[in-house]
CSV table of C-alpha atoms in Angstrom, one decimal:
chain,number,residue,atom,x,y,z
A,1,MET,CA,-19.6,13.9,-23.7
A,2,GLY,CA,-15.8,14.5,-23.6
A,3,ALA,CA,-15.4,17.9,-25.3
A,4,TYR,CA,-14.6,20.5,-22.7
A,5,SER,CA,-17.3,23.2,-23.2
A,6,GLY,CA,-16.3,25.6,-20.4
A,7,GLN,CA,-15.3,29.2,-21.0
A,8,PHE,CA,-11.7,28.8,-19.7
A,9,ILE,CA,-9.1,27.1,-21.9
A,10,THR,CA,-5.3,27.5,-22.1
A,11,PRO,CA,-4.2,25.6,-25.2
A,12,GLY,CA,-1.1,23.4,-24.8
A,13,ARG,CA,-0.8,24.1,-21.1
A,14,PHE,CA,-0.5,20.3,-20.3
A,15,ALA,CA,1.3,19.3,-23.5
A,16,GLY,CA,3.6,16.4,-22.7
A,17,LYS,CA,2.1,16.0,-19.2
A,18,VAL,CA,0.5,12.8,-17.8
A,19,ALA,CA,-2.3,13.4,-15.4
A,20,VAL,CA,-4.2,10.9,-13.3
A,21,VAL,CA,-7.7,12.2,-12.2
A,22,THR,CA,-9.7,10.2,-9.7
A,23,GLY,CA,-13.4,10.3,-9.3
A,24,ALA,CA,-13.5,11.2,-13.0
A,25,ALA,CA,-16.7,9.6,-14.1
A,26,GLN,CA,-18.8,12.6,-13.3
A,27,GLY,CA,-19.0,16.0,-11.6
A,28,ILE,CA,-15.8,18.0,-10.8
A,29,GLY,CA,-13.5,15.1,-11.7
A,30,GLN,CA,-15.0,14.7,-15.1
A,31,LYS,CA,-14.8,18.4,-15.8
A,32,VAL,CA,-11.1,18.5,-14.7
A,33,ALA,CA,-10.2,15.5,-16.9
A,34,GLU,CA,-12.0,17.1,-19.9
A,35,ARG,CA,-10.2,20.3,-19.5
A,36,ILE,CA,-6.7,18.8,-19.0
A,37,GLY,CA,-7.3,16.7,-22.2
A,38,ALA,CA,-8.4,19.8,-24.1
A,39,GLU,CA,-5.2,21.6,-23.0
A,40,GLY,CA,-3.1,18.8,-24.5
A,41,GLY,CA,-2.5,16.5,-21.5
A,42,SER,CA,-2.6,12.7,-21.5
A,43,VAL,CA,-5.3,12.0,-18.9
A,44,VAL,CA,-5.9,8.7,-17.1
A,45,LEU,CA,-9.4,8.8,-15.6
A,46,VAL,CA,-10.0,6.6,-12.5
A,47,ASP,CA,-13.3,5.7,-11.0
A,48,ARG,CA,-15.0,2.6,-9.6
A,49,ALA,CA,-18.0,3.2,-11.8
A,50,ASP,CA,-17.8,1.7,-15.3
A,51,ILE,CA,-19.2,4.8,-16.9
A,52,VAL,CA,-15.7,6.3,-16.6
A,53,GLN,CA,-14.8,4.4,-19.7
A,54,ASP,CA,-17.4,6.4,-21.7
A,55,VAL,CA,-16.1,9.7,-20.3
A,56,ALA,CA,-12.5,8.7,-21.4
A,57,LYS,CA,-13.7,7.7,-24.8
A,58,GLY,CA,-15.4,11.1,-25.2
A,59,ILE,CA,-12.3,13.0,-24.2
A,60,GLN,CA,-10.2,10.9,-26.6
A,61,GLU,CA,-12.5,11.5,-29.5
A,62,ALA,CA,-12.7,15.2,-28.8
A,63,ALA,CA,-8.9,15.5,-28.7
A,64,GLN,CA,-8.6,13.7,-32.0
A,65,GLU,CA,-11.2,16.0,-33.6
A,66,SER,CA,-9.7,19.2,-32.2
A,67,GLY,CA,-6.0,18.2,-32.8
A,68,CYS,CA,-5.2,19.6,-29.3
A,69,GLY,CA,-2.7,16.8,-28.7
A,70,GLY,CA,-4.5,15.4,-25.6
A,71,SER,CA,-5.4,11.8,-25.0
A,72,ALA,CA,-7.5,9.8,-22.5
A,73,SER,CA,-7.7,6.3,-21.1
A,74,SER,CA,-9.5,4.9,-18.1
A,75,VAL,CA,-9.0,2.6,-15.1
A,76,THR,CA,-11.8,1.1,-13.1
A,77,ALA,CA,-10.6,0.8,-9.5
A,78,ASP,CA,-11.9,1.1,-5.9
A,79,LEU,CA,-9.6,3.7,-4.3
A,80,GLU,CA,-10.9,3.0,-0.8
A,81,SER,CA,-8.1,0.3,-0.7
A,82,PHE,CA,-4.4,0.7,-1.2
A,83,ALA,CA,-4.5,-2.1,-3.8
A,84,GLY,CA,-7.0,-0.1,-5.9
A,85,ALA,CA,-4.8,3.0,-5.7
A,86,GLU,CA,-1.7,1.0,-6.7
A,87,GLN,CA,-3.7,-0.5,-9.6
A,88,ALA,CA,-4.6,2.9,-10.9
A,89,VAL,CA,-1.1,4.3,-10.7
A,90,ASN,CA,0.5,1.2,-12.1
A,91,ALA,CA,-1.9,1.3,-15.1
A,92,ALA,CA,-0.8,4.9,-15.8
A,93,LEU,CA,2.9,4.1,-15.5
A,94,ALA,CA,2.5,1.1,-17.8
A,95,LEU,CA,0.8,3.2,-20.4
A,96,HIS,CA,2.9,6.4,-20.1
A,97,GLY,CA,6.0,5.6,-18.1
A,98,ARG,CA,5.4,8.6,-15.7
A,99,VAL,CA,2.8,10.5,-13.7
A,100,ASP,CA,3.2,14.3,-13.7
A,101,VAL,CA,0.0,15.2,-12.0
A,102,LEU,CA,-2.4,13.5,-9.6
A,103,VAL,CA,-5.8,15.0,-8.9
A,104,ASN,CA,-7.5,13.3,-6.0
A,105,ASN,CA,-11.2,14.0,-6.3
A,106,VAL,CA,-12.9,11.0,-4.7
A,107,GLY,CA,-15.2,11.8,-1.8
A,108,GLY,CA,-18.5,13.3,-0.8
A,109,THR,CA,-21.1,13.2,1.9
A,110,ILE,CA,-23.1,10.0,1.9
A,111,TRP,CA,-25.6,10.9,4.6
A,112,ALA,CA,-26.8,14.3,5.9
A,113,ARG,CA,-27.8,14.2,9.6
A,114,PRO,CA,-26.9,15.5,13.0
A,115,PHE,CA,-23.9,13.7,14.5
A,116,GLU,CA,-25.9,11.9,17.1
A,117,GLU,CA,-27.9,10.3,14.3
A,118,TYR,CA,-24.8,8.6,12.7
A,119,ASP,CA,-24.2,5.0,13.8
A,120,GLU,CA,-20.8,3.4,13.9
A,121,GLU,CA,-21.1,1.9,10.4
A,122,LYS,CA,-22.1,5.2,8.8
A,123,ILE,CA,-19.2,7.1,10.4
A,124,GLU,CA,-16.7,4.5,9.2
A,125,ARG,CA,-18.1,4.6,5.7
A,126,GLU,CA,-17.9,8.4,5.5
A,127,ILE,CA,-14.3,8.3,6.6
A,128,ARG,CA,-13.4,5.5,4.2
A,129,ARG,CA,-15.1,7.4,1.3
A,130,SER,CA,-13.7,10.8,1.8
A,131,LEU,CA,-10.2,10.3,3.4
A,132,PHE,CA,-8.8,7.0,2.3
A,133,PRO,CA,-8.9,7.4,-1.5
A,134,THR,CA,-6.8,10.5,-1.2
A,135,LEU,CA,-4.5,9.0,1.4
A,136,TRP,CA,-3.9,5.8,-0.6
A,137,SER,CA,-3.5,7.5,-3.9
A,138,CYS,CA,-0.9,9.9,-2.6
A,139,ARG,CA,1.0,7.0,-1.2
A,140,ALA,CA,0.7,5.0,-4.4
A,141,VAL,CA,2.0,7.7,-6.7
A,142,LEU,CA,4.8,8.9,-4.4
A,143,PRO,CA,7.5,6.4,-5.5
A,144,ALA,CA,7.1,7.3,-9.1
A,145,MET,CA,7.2,11.0,-8.5
A,146,LEU,CA,10.2,10.7,-6.2
A,147,ALA,CA,12.0,8.6,-8.8
A,148,GLN,CA,11.4,11.2,-11.5
A,149,GLU,CA,12.1,14.1,-9.0
A,150,SER,CA,9.0,16.0,-10.1
A,151,GLY,CA,5.2,15.9,-9.8
A,152,THR,CA,2.2,17.8,-8.5
A,153,ILE,CA,-0.6,16.4,-6.3
A,154,VAL,CA,-3.8,18.4,-6.1
A,155,ASN,CA,-6.2,17.2,-3.4
A,156,VAL,CA,-9.9,18.2,-3.6
A,157,SER,CA,-10.9,18.9,0.0
A,158,SER,CA,-14.0,20.9,1.2
A,159,VAL,CA,-15.0,24.0,3.1
A,160,ALA,CA,-17.4,21.7,4.9
A,161,THR,CA,-14.7,21.2,7.6
A,162,ARG,CA,-16.9,23.9,9.3
A,163,GLY,CA,-20.5,23.0,8.5
A,164,MET,CA,-23.5,21.2,9.8
A,165,HIS,CA,-25.0,17.7,9.6
A,166,ARG,CA,-21.9,16.0,8.2
A,167,VAL,CA,-19.4,15.8,11.0
A,168,PRO,CA,-17.7,12.5,9.8
A,169,TYR,CA,-17.3,14.0,6.3
A,170,ALA,CA,-15.9,17.2,7.9
A,171,ALA,CA,-13.4,15.1,9.9
A,172,ALA,CA,-12.4,13.2,6.7
A,173,LYS,CA,-11.8,16.4,4.8
A,174,GLY,CA,-9.9,17.9,7.8
A,175,GLY,CA,-7.6,14.9,7.3
A,176,VAL,CA,-7.2,15.7,3.7
A,177,ASN,CA,-6.1,19.2,4.6
A,178,ALA,CA,-3.6,17.9,7.2
A,179,LEU,CA,-2.3,15.4,4.7
A,180,THR,CA,-1.8,18.1,2.1
A,181,GLN,CA,0.2,20.4,4.3
A,182,SER,CA,2.3,17.7,6.0
A,183,LEU,CA,3.2,15.9,2.8
A,184,ALA,CA,3.9,19.2,1.0
A,185,MET,CA,6.5,20.0,3.7
A,186,GLU,CA,8.0,16.5,3.5
A,187,VAL,CA,8.5,16.4,-0.3
A,188,ALA,CA,9.1,20.0,-1.3
A,189,GLY,CA,12.8,19.5,-1.5
A,190,ARG,CA,12.4,16.6,-3.8
A,191,GLY,CA,10.7,18.3,-6.6
A,192,ILE,CA,7.1,17.6,-5.7
A,193,ARG,CA,4.3,20.1,-5.0
A,194,VAL,CA,1.2,19.1,-2.9
A,195,VAL,CA,-1.8,21.5,-2.9
A,196,ALA,CA,-5.5,21.4,-2.4
A,197,THR,CA,-8.7,23.3,-3.2
A,198,ALA,CA,-11.6,23.4,-0.8
A,199,PRO,CA,-14.8,23.6,-2.8
A,200,GLY,CA,-18.0,25.0,-1.4
A,201,GLY,CA,-21.5,24.1,-2.6
A,202,THR,CA,-21.4,23.3,-6.3
A,203,GLU,CA,-24.2,23.0,-8.9
A,204,ALA,CA,-23.9,19.7,-10.9
A,205,PRO,CA,-26.2,17.5,-13.0
A,206,PRO,CA,-27.9,14.7,-11.2
A,207,ARG,CA,-25.4,12.0,-10.3
A,208,LYS,CA,-25.4,8.9,-12.5
A,209,VAL,CA,-24.0,6.9,-9.6
A,210,LYS,CA,-25.4,7.9,-6.2
A,211,ARG,CA,-23.1,8.2,-3.2
A,212,GLY,CA,-25.9,7.0,-0.9
A,213,PRO,CA,-29.6,6.7,-0.4
A,214,GLU,CA,-31.8,9.7,-1.2
A,215,ALA,CA,-33.4,11.5,1.7
A,216,GLU,CA,-36.9,10.1,2.1
A,217,SER,CA,-38.6,11.1,5.3
A,218,ALA,CA,-39.5,14.7,6.0
A,219,THR,CA,-36.9,14.8,8.8
A,220,GLU,CA,-34.1,13.6,6.4
A,221,LYS,CA,-35.1,16.2,3.8
A,222,ALA,CA,-35.0,18.9,6.5
A,223,TRP,CA,-31.5,17.8,7.6
A,224,HIS,CA,-30.3,18.0,4.0
A,225,GLN,CA,-32.0,21.4,3.4
A,226,ALA,CA,-30.2,22.7,6.4
A,227,ILE,CA,-26.9,22.0,4.7
A,228,VAL,CA,-28.0,23.8,1.6
A,229,ASN,CA,-29.2,26.8,3.6
A,230,GLN,CA,-26.0,27.0,5.7
A,231,THR,CA,-23.8,26.7,2.6
A,232,VAL,CA,-25.5,29.6,0.8
A,233,GLU,CA,-25.6,31.7,3.9
A,234,SER,CA,-21.9,31.1,4.6
A,235,SER,CA,-20.9,32.2,1.1
A,236,PHE,CA,-20.3,35.9,0.5
A,237,LEU,CA,-21.8,35.5,-3.0
A,238,LYS,CA,-24.9,33.8,-1.6
A,239,ARG,CA,-25.0,31.1,-4.3
A,240,TYR,CA,-23.6,27.7,-5.3
A,241,GLY,CA,-20.6,27.6,-7.7
A,242,THR,CA,-20.4,25.9,-11.1
A,243,LEU,CA,-18.4,22.9,-12.2
A,244,ASP,CA,-16.3,25.2,-14.3
A,245,GLU,CA,-15.6,27.5,-11.3
A,246,GLN,CA,-14.3,24.5,-9.4
A,247,ALA,CA,-12.3,23.0,-12.2
A,248,ALA,CA,-10.5,26.2,-13.1
A,249,PRO,CA,-8.4,26.5,-9.8
A,250,ILE,CA,-7.7,22.8,-9.7
A,251,VAL,CA,-6.3,22.9,-13.2
A,252,PHE,CA,-4.3,26.0,-12.5
A,253,LEU,CA,-2.8,24.5,-9.3
A,254,ALA,CA,-1.9,21.3,-11.3
A,255,SER,CA,-0.1,23.3,-14.0
A,256,ASP,CA,3.4,24.7,-14.1
A,257,GLU,CA,1.9,28.2,-13.7
A,258,ALA,CA,1.5,27.4,-10.0
A,259,SER,CA,5.2,26.3,-9.6
A,260,TYR,CA,5.7,28.5,-6.5
A,261,VAL,CA,2.5,27.2,-4.7
A,262,THR,CA,2.7,24.3,-2.4
A,263,GLY,CA,1.2,23.3,1.0
A,264,SER,CA,-1.7,25.7,0.3
A,265,ILE,CA,-5.5,24.9,0.6
A,266,LEU,CA,-7.4,27.3,-1.6
A,267,PRO,CA,-11.1,27.9,-0.6
A,268,VAL,CA,-13.3,28.0,-3.7
A,269,ALA,CA,-16.6,28.8,-2.1
A,270,GLY,CA,-17.6,32.3,-2.9
A,271,GLY,CA,-15.9,33.8,0.2
A,272,ASP,CA,-16.7,31.0,2.7
A,273,LEU,CA,-13.4,30.0,4.3
A,274,GLY,CA,-14.7,26.8,6.0
């Protein structure tokens, strides 16, 4: 754990950069953090699951072994509250004195079901999970980036803004898209870029910490399978993507190579535009 094993590496691309990656304990967030560390960045991994500490330790050990110049530390925080987002940003500032990159990766469908099958509590939980961590983290990091007159925010949205059996999640990610474009316009003249990727279906190892309960009944399994079928059918490539295929554009947009890109939402879904 910790050594980036993907096929895409640009040595030194993040040398001297401090990157905060949220939702970094597993999945896309972990892969992004590992890659930025392998490319020489100082990465602060944030998650509410304690296993994020192990991921950071692995990245740190891999960086020392390879001599790539990267480093890693972790913060355990619940980003569904502004206090948690401030805690994460303040920890990065206390350790490094600046934040050059923020990758907002927290979110994900908790339940899969037709909209009429969501009750009030489930709808509110979906919105809190997939909109507020990005909203709060953007707000928390903004004062530091404005003070240093530089910074890049990469939000991980979703092409599921047009999809089935997850309307509240789609609404939350639509909010992330609006946040990205509105904030990008607001801060472009102050040295800050704000961009997003919109992943499609992505193959990943079984989650170590579940977002919600597993589908149990035949009906619940059918609702979930309908999402899988629609996701593959909507993709021109007729398949799910890989974690490497999702991490690559995120890391590119976070880097100085994308210095003329802001306000954009890049679909990464095999041709599905969401």
